[in-house]
XYZ file of N, CA, C and O in Angstrom:
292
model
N -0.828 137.251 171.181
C -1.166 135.907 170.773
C -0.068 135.376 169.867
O 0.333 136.039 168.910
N 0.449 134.104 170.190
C 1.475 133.532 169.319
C 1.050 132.601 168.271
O -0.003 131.974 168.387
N 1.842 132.474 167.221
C 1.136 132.088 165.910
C 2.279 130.809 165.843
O 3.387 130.746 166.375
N 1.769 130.097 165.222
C 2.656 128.764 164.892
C 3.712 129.360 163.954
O 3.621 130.418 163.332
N 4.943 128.306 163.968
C 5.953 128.796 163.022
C 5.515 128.618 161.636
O 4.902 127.708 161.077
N 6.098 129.968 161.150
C 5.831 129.805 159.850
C 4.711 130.316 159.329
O 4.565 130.464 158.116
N 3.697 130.674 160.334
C 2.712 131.567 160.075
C 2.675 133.218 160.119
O 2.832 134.031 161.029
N 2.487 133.293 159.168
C 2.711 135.097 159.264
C 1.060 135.694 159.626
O -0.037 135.139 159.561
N 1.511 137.173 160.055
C 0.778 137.790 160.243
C -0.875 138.415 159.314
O -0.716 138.028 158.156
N -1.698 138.862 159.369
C -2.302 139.595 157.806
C -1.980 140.651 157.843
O -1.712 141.170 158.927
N -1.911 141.207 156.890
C -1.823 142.384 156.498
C -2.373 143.747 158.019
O -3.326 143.653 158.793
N -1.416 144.749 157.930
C -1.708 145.996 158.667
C -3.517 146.403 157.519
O -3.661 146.603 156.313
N -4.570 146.357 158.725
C -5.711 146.956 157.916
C -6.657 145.971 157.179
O -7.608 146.239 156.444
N -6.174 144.792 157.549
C -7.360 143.462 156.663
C -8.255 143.416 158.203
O -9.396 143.870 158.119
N -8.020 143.139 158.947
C -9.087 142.744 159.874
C -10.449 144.183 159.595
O -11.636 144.043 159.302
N -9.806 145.223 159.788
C -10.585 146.517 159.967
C -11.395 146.672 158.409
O -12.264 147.525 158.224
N -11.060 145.941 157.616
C -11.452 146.187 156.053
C -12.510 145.227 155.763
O -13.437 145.461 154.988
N -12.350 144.153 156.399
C -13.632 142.973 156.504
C -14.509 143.349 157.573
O -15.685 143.242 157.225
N -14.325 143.840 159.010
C -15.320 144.555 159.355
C -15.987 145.146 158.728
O -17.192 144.911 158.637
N -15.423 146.022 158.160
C -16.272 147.304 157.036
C -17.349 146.265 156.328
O -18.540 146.556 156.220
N -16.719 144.865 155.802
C -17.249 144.372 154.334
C -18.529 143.877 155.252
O -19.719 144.106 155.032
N -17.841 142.997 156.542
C -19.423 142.841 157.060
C -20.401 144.056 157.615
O -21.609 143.823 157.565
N -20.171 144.745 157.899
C -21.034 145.578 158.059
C -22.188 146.107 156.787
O -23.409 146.243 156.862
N -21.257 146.327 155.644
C -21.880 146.630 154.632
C -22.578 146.032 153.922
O -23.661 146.298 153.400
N -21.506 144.625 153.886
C -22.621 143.392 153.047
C -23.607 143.176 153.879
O -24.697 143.547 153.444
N -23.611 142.645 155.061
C -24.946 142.511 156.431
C -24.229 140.947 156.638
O -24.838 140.144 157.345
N -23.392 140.686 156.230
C -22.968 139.095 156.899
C -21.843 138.605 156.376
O -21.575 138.703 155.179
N -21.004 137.966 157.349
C -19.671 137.281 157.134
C -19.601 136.509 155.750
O -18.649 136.639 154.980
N -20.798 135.616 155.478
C -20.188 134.795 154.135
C -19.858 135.825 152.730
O -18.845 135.653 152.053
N -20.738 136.755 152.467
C -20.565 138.000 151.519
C -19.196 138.882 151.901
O -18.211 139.164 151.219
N -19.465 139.118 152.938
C -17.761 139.506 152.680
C -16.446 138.521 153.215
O -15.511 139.060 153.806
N -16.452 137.294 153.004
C -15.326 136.744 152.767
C -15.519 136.085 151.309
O -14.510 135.512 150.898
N -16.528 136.068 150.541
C -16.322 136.051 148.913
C -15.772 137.520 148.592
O -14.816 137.740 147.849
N -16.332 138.244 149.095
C -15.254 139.574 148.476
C -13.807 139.854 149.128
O -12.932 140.613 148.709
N -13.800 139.156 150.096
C -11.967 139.283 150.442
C -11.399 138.027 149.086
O -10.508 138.322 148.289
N -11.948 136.993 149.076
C -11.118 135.980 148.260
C -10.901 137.158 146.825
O -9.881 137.616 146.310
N -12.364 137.352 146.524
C -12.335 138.099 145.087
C -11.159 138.838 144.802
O -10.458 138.579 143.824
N -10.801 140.130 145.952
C -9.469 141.026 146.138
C -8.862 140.371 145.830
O -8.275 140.712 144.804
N -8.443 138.798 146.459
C -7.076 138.074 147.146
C -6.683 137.563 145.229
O -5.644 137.205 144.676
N -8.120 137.779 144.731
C -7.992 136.691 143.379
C -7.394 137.877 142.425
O -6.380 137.560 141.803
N -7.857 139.112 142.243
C -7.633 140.413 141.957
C -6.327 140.664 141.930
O -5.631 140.784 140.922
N -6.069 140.728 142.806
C -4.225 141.030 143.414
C -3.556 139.355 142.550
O -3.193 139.386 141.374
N -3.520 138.291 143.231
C -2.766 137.499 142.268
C -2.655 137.441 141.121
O -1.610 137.116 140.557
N -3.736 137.752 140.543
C -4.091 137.928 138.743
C -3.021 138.946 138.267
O -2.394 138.781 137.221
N -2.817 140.196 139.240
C -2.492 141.180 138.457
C -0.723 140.747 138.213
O -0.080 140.855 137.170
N -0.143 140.121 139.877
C 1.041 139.585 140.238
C 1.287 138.489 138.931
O 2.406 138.643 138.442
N 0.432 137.364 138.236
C 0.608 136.767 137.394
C 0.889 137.365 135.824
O 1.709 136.939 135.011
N -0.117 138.553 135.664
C 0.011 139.275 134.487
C 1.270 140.085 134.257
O 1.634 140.262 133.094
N 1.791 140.464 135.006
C 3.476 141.015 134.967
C 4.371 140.057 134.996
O 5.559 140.256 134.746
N 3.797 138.745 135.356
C 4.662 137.977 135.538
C 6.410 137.848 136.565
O 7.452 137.210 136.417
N 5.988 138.655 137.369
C 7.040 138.471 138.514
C 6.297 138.952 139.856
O 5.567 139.925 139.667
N 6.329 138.543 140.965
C 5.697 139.337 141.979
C 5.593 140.314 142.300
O 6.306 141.277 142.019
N 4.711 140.268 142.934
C 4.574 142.294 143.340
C 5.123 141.907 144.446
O 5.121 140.852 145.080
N 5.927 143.653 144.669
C 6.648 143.904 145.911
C 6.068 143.549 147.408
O 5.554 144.666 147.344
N 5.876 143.316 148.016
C 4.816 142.723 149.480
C 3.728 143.927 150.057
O 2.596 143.783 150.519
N 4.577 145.225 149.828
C 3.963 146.444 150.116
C 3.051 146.921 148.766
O 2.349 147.896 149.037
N 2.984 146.689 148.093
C 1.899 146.808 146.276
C 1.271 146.231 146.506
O 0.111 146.605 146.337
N 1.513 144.855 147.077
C 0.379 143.362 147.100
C -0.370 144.284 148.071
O -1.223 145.074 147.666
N -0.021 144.159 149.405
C -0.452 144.699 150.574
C -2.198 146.065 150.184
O -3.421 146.119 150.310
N -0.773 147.014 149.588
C -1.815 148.172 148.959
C -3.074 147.751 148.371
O -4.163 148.029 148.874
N -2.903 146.988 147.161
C -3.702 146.970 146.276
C -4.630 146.115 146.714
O -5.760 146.506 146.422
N -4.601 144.884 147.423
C -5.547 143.995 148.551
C -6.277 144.922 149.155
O -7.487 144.731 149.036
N -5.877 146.128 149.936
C -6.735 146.685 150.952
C -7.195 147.917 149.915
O -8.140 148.673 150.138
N -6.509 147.953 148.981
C -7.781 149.008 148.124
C -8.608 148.448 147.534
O -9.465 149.258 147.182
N -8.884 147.187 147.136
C -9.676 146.807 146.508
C -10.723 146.156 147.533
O -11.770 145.982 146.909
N -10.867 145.680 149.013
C -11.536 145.661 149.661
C -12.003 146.875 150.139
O -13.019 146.694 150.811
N -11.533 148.536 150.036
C -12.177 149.330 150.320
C -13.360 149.787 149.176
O -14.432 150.334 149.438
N -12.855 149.408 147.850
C -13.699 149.691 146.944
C -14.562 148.956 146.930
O -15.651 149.470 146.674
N -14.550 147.706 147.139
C -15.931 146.643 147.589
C -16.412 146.886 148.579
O -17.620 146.650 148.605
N -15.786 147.465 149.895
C -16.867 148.117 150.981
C -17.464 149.344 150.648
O -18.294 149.777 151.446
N -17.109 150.277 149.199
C -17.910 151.396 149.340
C -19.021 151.297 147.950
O -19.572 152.295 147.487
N -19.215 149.889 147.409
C -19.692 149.293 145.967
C -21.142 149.447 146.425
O -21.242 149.775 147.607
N -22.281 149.285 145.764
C -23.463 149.304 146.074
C -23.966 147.757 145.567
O -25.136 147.407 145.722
């Protein structure tokens, strides 16, 4: 599937990580407040150092923190 210019890809492991979230939460709107939450998580931390994180840190720390919200009670 081709993507318009200028559009990048998501992340290796976000599609498979929001599955998880819906499965666990029981429905799409609950886990796309917890993908933003990550997405908010990860920028916060990128702002608090004050220079960006490397693409592969961002990457990491996005999909660990949606695994820790898919394994949260």
């Amino acid at each position: 599937r081709r993507r318009p210019p200028g559009r990048r890809a998501p992340p290796p492991g976000l599609r498979a990580a929001y599955r998880r979230l819906v499965e666990r939460r029981g429905d799409e709107h609950a886990a796309a407040h917890a993908v933003m939450d990550c997405l908010g998580e990860v920028v916060w931390a990128a702002q608090r150092t004050g220079s960006p994180l490397p693409p592969d840190e961002m990457t990491a720390r996005y999909l660990d923190c949606l695994a820790r919200q898919a394994s949260a009670d």
